[in-house]
Amino acid sequence: MLNILKNGTTDHQSRLTLGLLRDAVEDEMRRCRFQHDRPRMLLNDARESRALFTNRMDPARRAPRPDTPVGAEEWVATLLRESDCDVEELLRDPRKTGDVVALLRTSPQDGAAAIAQRIDEQAFRRFRSPQDFARYWNKAERALRP
């Protein structure tokens, strides 16, 4: 962790958040030649998007800002990392929104259910036509099936 704080990470963001720090520590540990126990980063109600430190890596050496996610799995990964993404872009496609909500509802990751709930509430307000709502709900409700 100290190495990451000193040298930064290749992530495009200029601030290291809790989530980015956790991911960078895990990546560093995977690349290390020694075996390490996986870190257990338990947080008490801390949001992963909370900025903690400045990313000291030269911006020219960082990864470029990611494009808008394409598939449902990419959206889920992006939303779980609380990376900056335009949820309005997701809400333009009722089927994909339903897929994302279903994946989030069934995800064991912390915070996934809350994100699913937020998107579900936006979808209920957004998909007013019966056709759009049916396209959304046909995908989203599969997570509620036994």
PDB file of C-alpha atoms in Angstrom:
ATOM      1  CA  MET A   1       0.000   0.000   0.000  1.00  0.00           C
ATOM      2  CA  LEU A   2       2.824   2.376   0.804  1.00  0.00           C
ATOM      3  CA  ASN A   3       4.332   1.715  -2.615  1.00  0.00           C
ATOM      4  CA  ILE A   4       1.037   2.691  -4.240  1.00  0.00           C
ATOM      5  CA  LEU A   5       0.767   5.833  -2.138  1.00  0.00           C
ATOM      6  CA  LYS A   6       4.336   6.793  -3.022  1.00  0.00           C
ATOM      7  CA  ASN A   7       4.290   5.967  -6.749  1.00  0.00           C
ATOM      8  CA  GLY A   8       0.608   6.092  -7.650  1.00  0.00           C
ATOM      9  CA  THR A   9      -1.327   3.764  -9.904  1.00  0.00           C
ATOM     10  CA  THR A  10      -2.006   3.570 -13.627  1.00  0.00           C
ATOM     11  CA  ASP A  11      -5.693   4.362 -13.146  1.00  0.00           C
ATOM     12  CA  HIS A  12      -6.734   7.485 -15.061  1.00  0.00           C
ATOM     13  CA  GLN A  13      -8.107   9.274 -12.006  1.00  0.00           C
ATOM     14  CA  SER A  14      -6.051  11.895 -10.211  1.00  0.00           C
ATOM     15  CA  ARG A  15      -7.393  10.999  -6.742  1.00  0.00           C
ATOM     16  CA  LEU A  16      -7.051   7.598  -5.114  1.00  0.00           C
ATOM     17  CA  THR A  17     -10.361   6.488  -3.662  1.00  0.00           C
ATOM     18  CA  LEU A  18     -10.891   3.653  -1.218  1.00  0.00           C
ATOM     19  CA  GLY A  19     -12.012   1.378  -4.036  1.00  0.00           C
ATOM     20  CA  LEU A  20      -9.087   2.272  -6.296  1.00  0.00           C
ATOM     21  CA  LEU A  21      -6.644   1.825  -3.433  1.00  0.00           C
ATOM     22  CA  ARG A  22      -8.064  -1.608  -2.606  1.00  0.00           C
ATOM     23  CA  ASP A  23      -7.916  -2.701  -6.270  1.00  0.00           C
ATOM     24  CA  ALA A  24      -4.353  -1.407  -6.675  1.00  0.00           C
ATOM     25  CA  VAL A  25      -3.169  -3.206  -3.518  1.00  0.00           C
ATOM     26  CA  GLU A  26      -4.707  -6.456  -4.749  1.00  0.00           C
ATOM     27  CA  ASP A  27      -3.119  -6.025  -8.198  1.00  0.00           C
ATOM     28  CA  GLU A  28       0.292  -5.281  -6.635  1.00  0.00           C
ATOM     29  CA  MET A  29       0.011  -8.375  -4.455  1.00  0.00           C
ATOM     30  CA  ARG A  30      -0.861 -10.578  -7.443  1.00  0.00           C
ATOM     31  CA  ARG A  31       2.248  -9.341  -9.294  1.00  0.00           C
ATOM     32  CA  CYS A  32       4.534  -9.825  -6.290  1.00  0.00           C
ATOM     33  CA  ARG A  33       6.781 -12.908  -6.351  1.00  0.00           C
ATOM     34  CA  PHE A  34       6.031 -13.667  -2.699  1.00  0.00           C
ATOM     35  CA  GLN A  35       2.823 -15.218  -1.419  1.00  0.00           C
ATOM     36  CA  HIS A  36       0.683 -12.827   0.587  1.00  0.00           C
ATOM     37  CA  ASP A  37      -2.564 -13.169   2.415  1.00  0.00           C
ATOM     38  CA  ARG A  38      -5.283 -11.253   0.642  1.00  0.00           C
ATOM     39  CA  PRO A  39      -6.018  -7.993   2.419  1.00  0.00           C
ATOM     40  CA  ARG A  40      -9.286  -7.860   4.298  1.00  0.00           C
ATOM     41  CA  MET A  41     -10.222  -4.247   3.895  1.00  0.00           C
ATOM     42  CA  LEU A  42     -13.266  -3.990   6.081  1.00  0.00           C
ATOM     43  CA  LEU A  43     -14.859  -0.598   5.985  1.00  0.00           C
ATOM     44  CA  ASN A  44     -17.485   0.732   8.309  1.00  0.00           C
ATOM     45  CA  ASP A  45     -20.007   2.456   6.072  1.00  0.00           C
ATOM     46  CA  ALA A  46     -17.278   4.084   3.976  1.00  0.00           C
ATOM     47  CA  ARG A  47     -18.073   4.809   0.341  1.00  0.00           C
ATOM     48  CA  GLU A  48     -15.562   3.404  -2.124  1.00  0.00           C
ATOM     49  CA  SER A  49     -15.644   6.634  -4.089  1.00  0.00           C
ATOM     50  CA  ARG A  50     -14.318   8.668  -1.136  1.00  0.00           C
ATOM     51  CA  ALA A  51     -11.099  10.333  -2.338  1.00  0.00           C
ATOM     52  CA  LEU A  52      -8.255   9.878   0.124  1.00  0.00           C
ATOM     53  CA  PHE A  53      -4.951  10.595  -1.597  1.00  0.00           C
ATOM     54  CA  THR A  54      -3.551  12.203  -4.709  1.00  0.00           C
ATOM     55  CA  ASN A  55      -2.482   9.789  -7.430  1.00  0.00           C
ATOM     56  CA  ARG A  56       1.221  10.613  -7.708  1.00  0.00           C
ATOM     57  CA  MET A  57       1.811   8.782 -10.978  1.00  0.00           C
ATOM     58  CA  ASP A  58       2.585  11.069 -13.902  1.00  0.00           C
ATOM     59  CA  PRO A  59      -0.710  11.550 -15.804  1.00  0.00           C
ATOM     60  CA  ALA A  60       1.032  10.660 -19.068  1.00  0.00           C
ATOM     61  CA  ARG A  61       1.780   7.178 -17.671  1.00  0.00           C
ATOM     62  CA  ARG A  62      -1.766   6.538 -16.456  1.00  0.00           C
ATOM     63  CA  ALA A  63      -4.360   4.550 -18.371  1.00  0.00           C
ATOM     64  CA  PRO A  64      -6.692   6.656 -20.507  1.00  0.00           C
ATOM     65  CA  ARG A  65     -10.150   7.491 -19.198  1.00  0.00           C
ATOM     66  CA  PRO A  66     -12.315   4.456 -19.978  1.00  0.00           C
ATOM     67  CA  ASP A  67     -15.015   4.622 -22.594  1.00  0.00           C
ATOM     68  CA  THR A  68     -18.650   4.236 -21.651  1.00  0.00           C
ATOM     69  CA  PRO A  69     -19.296   0.592 -20.721  1.00  0.00           C
ATOM     70  CA  VAL A  70     -20.885  -1.486 -23.454  1.00  0.00           C
ATOM     71  CA  GLY A  71     -22.183  -4.756 -22.027  1.00  0.00           C
ATOM     72  CA  ALA A  72     -24.145  -5.383 -18.844  1.00  0.00           C
ATOM     73  CA  GLU A  73     -21.120  -6.964 -17.121  1.00  0.00           C
ATOM     74  CA  GLU A  74     -18.982  -3.913 -17.939  1.00  0.00           C
ATOM     75  CA  TRP A  75     -21.680  -1.645 -16.524  1.00  0.00           C
ATOM     76  CA  VAL A  76     -21.841  -3.696 -13.323  1.00  0.00           C
ATOM     77  CA  ALA A  77     -18.059  -3.615 -12.886  1.00  0.00           C
ATOM     78  CA  THR A  78     -17.989   0.143 -13.503  1.00  0.00           C
ATOM     79  CA  LEU A  79     -20.878   0.830 -11.123  1.00  0.00           C
ATOM     80  CA  LEU A  80     -19.388  -1.363  -8.384  1.00  0.00           C
ATOM     81  CA  ARG A  81     -16.114   0.553  -8.634  1.00  0.00           C
ATOM     82  CA  GLU A  82     -18.125   3.751  -8.440  1.00  0.00           C
ATOM     83  CA  SER A  83     -16.170   5.081 -11.372  1.00  0.00           C
ATOM     84  CA  ASP A  84     -17.515   8.161 -13.018  1.00  0.00           C
ATOM     85  CA  CYS A  85     -19.960   6.994 -15.658  1.00  0.00           C
ATOM     86  CA  ASP A  86     -23.113   8.415 -17.170  1.00  0.00           C
ATOM     87  CA  VAL A  87     -26.034   6.334 -15.901  1.00  0.00           C
ATOM     88  CA  GLU A  88     -28.257   8.279 -18.299  1.00  0.00           C
ATOM     89  CA  GLU A  89     -26.458   6.418 -21.077  1.00  0.00           C
ATOM     90  CA  LEU A  90     -27.470   3.096 -19.486  1.00  0.00           C
ATOM     91  CA  LEU A  91     -31.072   4.236 -19.028  1.00  0.00           C
ATOM     92  CA  ARG A  92     -31.416   4.780 -22.769  1.00  0.00           C
ATOM     93  CA  ASP A  93     -31.663   0.999 -23.219  1.00  0.00           C
ATOM     94  CA  PRO A  94     -34.416  -0.661 -21.144  1.00  0.00           C
ATOM     95  CA  ARG A  95     -33.170  -4.211 -21.792  1.00  0.00           C
ATOM     96  CA  LYS A  96     -29.589  -3.455 -20.830  1.00  0.00           C
ATOM     97  CA  THR A  97     -30.782  -1.554 -17.760  1.00  0.00           C
ATOM     98  CA  GLY A  98     -32.796  -4.621 -16.750  1.00  0.00           C
ATOM     99  CA  ASP A  99     -29.782  -6.883 -17.255  1.00  0.00           C
ATOM    100  CA  VAL A 100     -27.609  -4.599 -15.122  1.00  0.00           C
ATOM    101  CA  VAL A 101     -30.175  -4.416 -12.318  1.00  0.00           C
ATOM    102  CA  ALA A 102     -30.574  -8.215 -12.368  1.00  0.00           C
ATOM    103  CA  LEU A 103     -26.799  -8.750 -12.179  1.00  0.00           C
ATOM    104  CA  LEU A 104     -26.451  -6.230  -9.364  1.00  0.00           C
ATOM    105  CA  ARG A 105     -29.303  -7.807  -7.380  1.00  0.00           C
ATOM    106  CA  THR A 106     -27.635 -11.205  -7.531  1.00  0.00           C
ATOM    107  CA  SER A 107     -24.102  -9.922  -6.902  1.00  0.00           C
ATOM    108  CA  PRO A 108     -22.542 -10.834  -3.552  1.00  0.00           C
ATOM    109  CA  GLN A 109     -20.443  -7.639  -3.543  1.00  0.00           C
ATOM    110  CA  ASP A 110     -21.066  -4.999  -0.913  1.00  0.00           C
ATOM    111  CA  GLY A 111     -23.157  -2.137  -2.168  1.00  0.00           C
ATOM    112  CA  ALA A 112     -24.473  -3.954  -5.243  1.00  0.00           C
ATOM    113  CA  ALA A 113     -28.034  -4.172  -3.905  1.00  0.00           C
ATOM    114  CA  ALA A 114     -28.080  -0.446  -3.094  1.00  0.00           C
ATOM    115  CA  ILE A 115     -26.870   0.439  -6.591  1.00  0.00           C
ATOM    116  CA  ALA A 116     -29.505  -1.877  -8.088  1.00  0.00           C
ATOM    117  CA  GLN A 117     -32.162  -0.157  -5.993  1.00  0.00           C
ATOM    118  CA  ARG A 118     -31.066   3.321  -7.172  1.00  0.00           C
ATOM    119  CA  ILE A 119     -31.097   2.302 -10.836  1.00  0.00           C
ATOM    120  CA  ASP A 120     -34.409   0.461 -10.401  1.00  0.00           C
ATOM    121  CA  GLU A 121     -36.003   3.624  -8.981  1.00  0.00           C
ATOM    122  CA  GLN A 122     -34.676   5.666 -11.908  1.00  0.00           C
ATOM    123  CA  ALA A 123     -35.937   3.030 -14.354  1.00  0.00           C
ATOM    124  CA  PHE A 124     -39.441   3.102 -12.869  1.00  0.00           C
ATOM    125  CA  ARG A 125     -39.533   6.869 -13.396  1.00  0.00           C
ATOM    126  CA  ARG A 126     -37.912   6.708 -16.834  1.00  0.00           C
ATOM    127  CA  PHE A 127     -39.678   3.812 -18.568  1.00  0.00           C
ATOM    128  CA  ARG A 128     -43.206   5.203 -18.730  1.00  0.00           C
ATOM    129  CA  SER A 129     -44.361   3.516 -21.923  1.00  0.00           C
ATOM    130  CA  PRO A 130     -45.672  -0.040 -21.473  1.00  0.00           C
ATOM    131  CA  GLN A 131     -43.240  -1.329 -24.123  1.00  0.00           C
ATOM    132  CA  ASP A 132     -40.137   0.160 -22.485  1.00  0.00           C
ATOM    133  CA  PHE A 133     -41.225  -0.925 -19.023  1.00  0.00           C
ATOM    134  CA  ALA A 134     -41.913  -4.476 -20.266  1.00  0.00           C
ATOM    135  CA  ARG A 135     -38.462  -4.614 -21.903  1.00  0.00           C
ATOM    136  CA  TYR A 136     -36.872  -3.467 -18.644  1.00  0.00           C
ATOM    137  CA  TRP A 137     -38.921  -5.593 -16.267  1.00  0.00           C
ATOM    138  CA  ASN A 138     -38.569  -8.758 -18.371  1.00  0.00           C
ATOM    139  CA  LYS A 139     -34.825  -8.613 -17.671  1.00  0.00           C
ATOM    140  CA  ALA A 140     -34.776  -7.076 -14.173  1.00  0.00           C
ATOM    141  CA  GLU A 141     -37.316  -9.371 -12.528  1.00  0.00           C
ATOM    142  CA  ARG A 142     -35.352 -12.527 -13.334  1.00  0.00           C
ATOM    143  CA  ALA A 143     -33.208 -11.810 -10.273  1.00  0.00           C
ATOM    144  CA  LEU A 144     -36.342 -12.035  -8.109  1.00  0.00           C
ATOM    145  CA  ARG A 145     -37.337 -15.477  -9.407  1.00  0.00           C
ATOM    146  CA  PRO A 146     -36.751 -18.408  -7.026  1.00  0.00           C
TER     147      PRO A 146
END
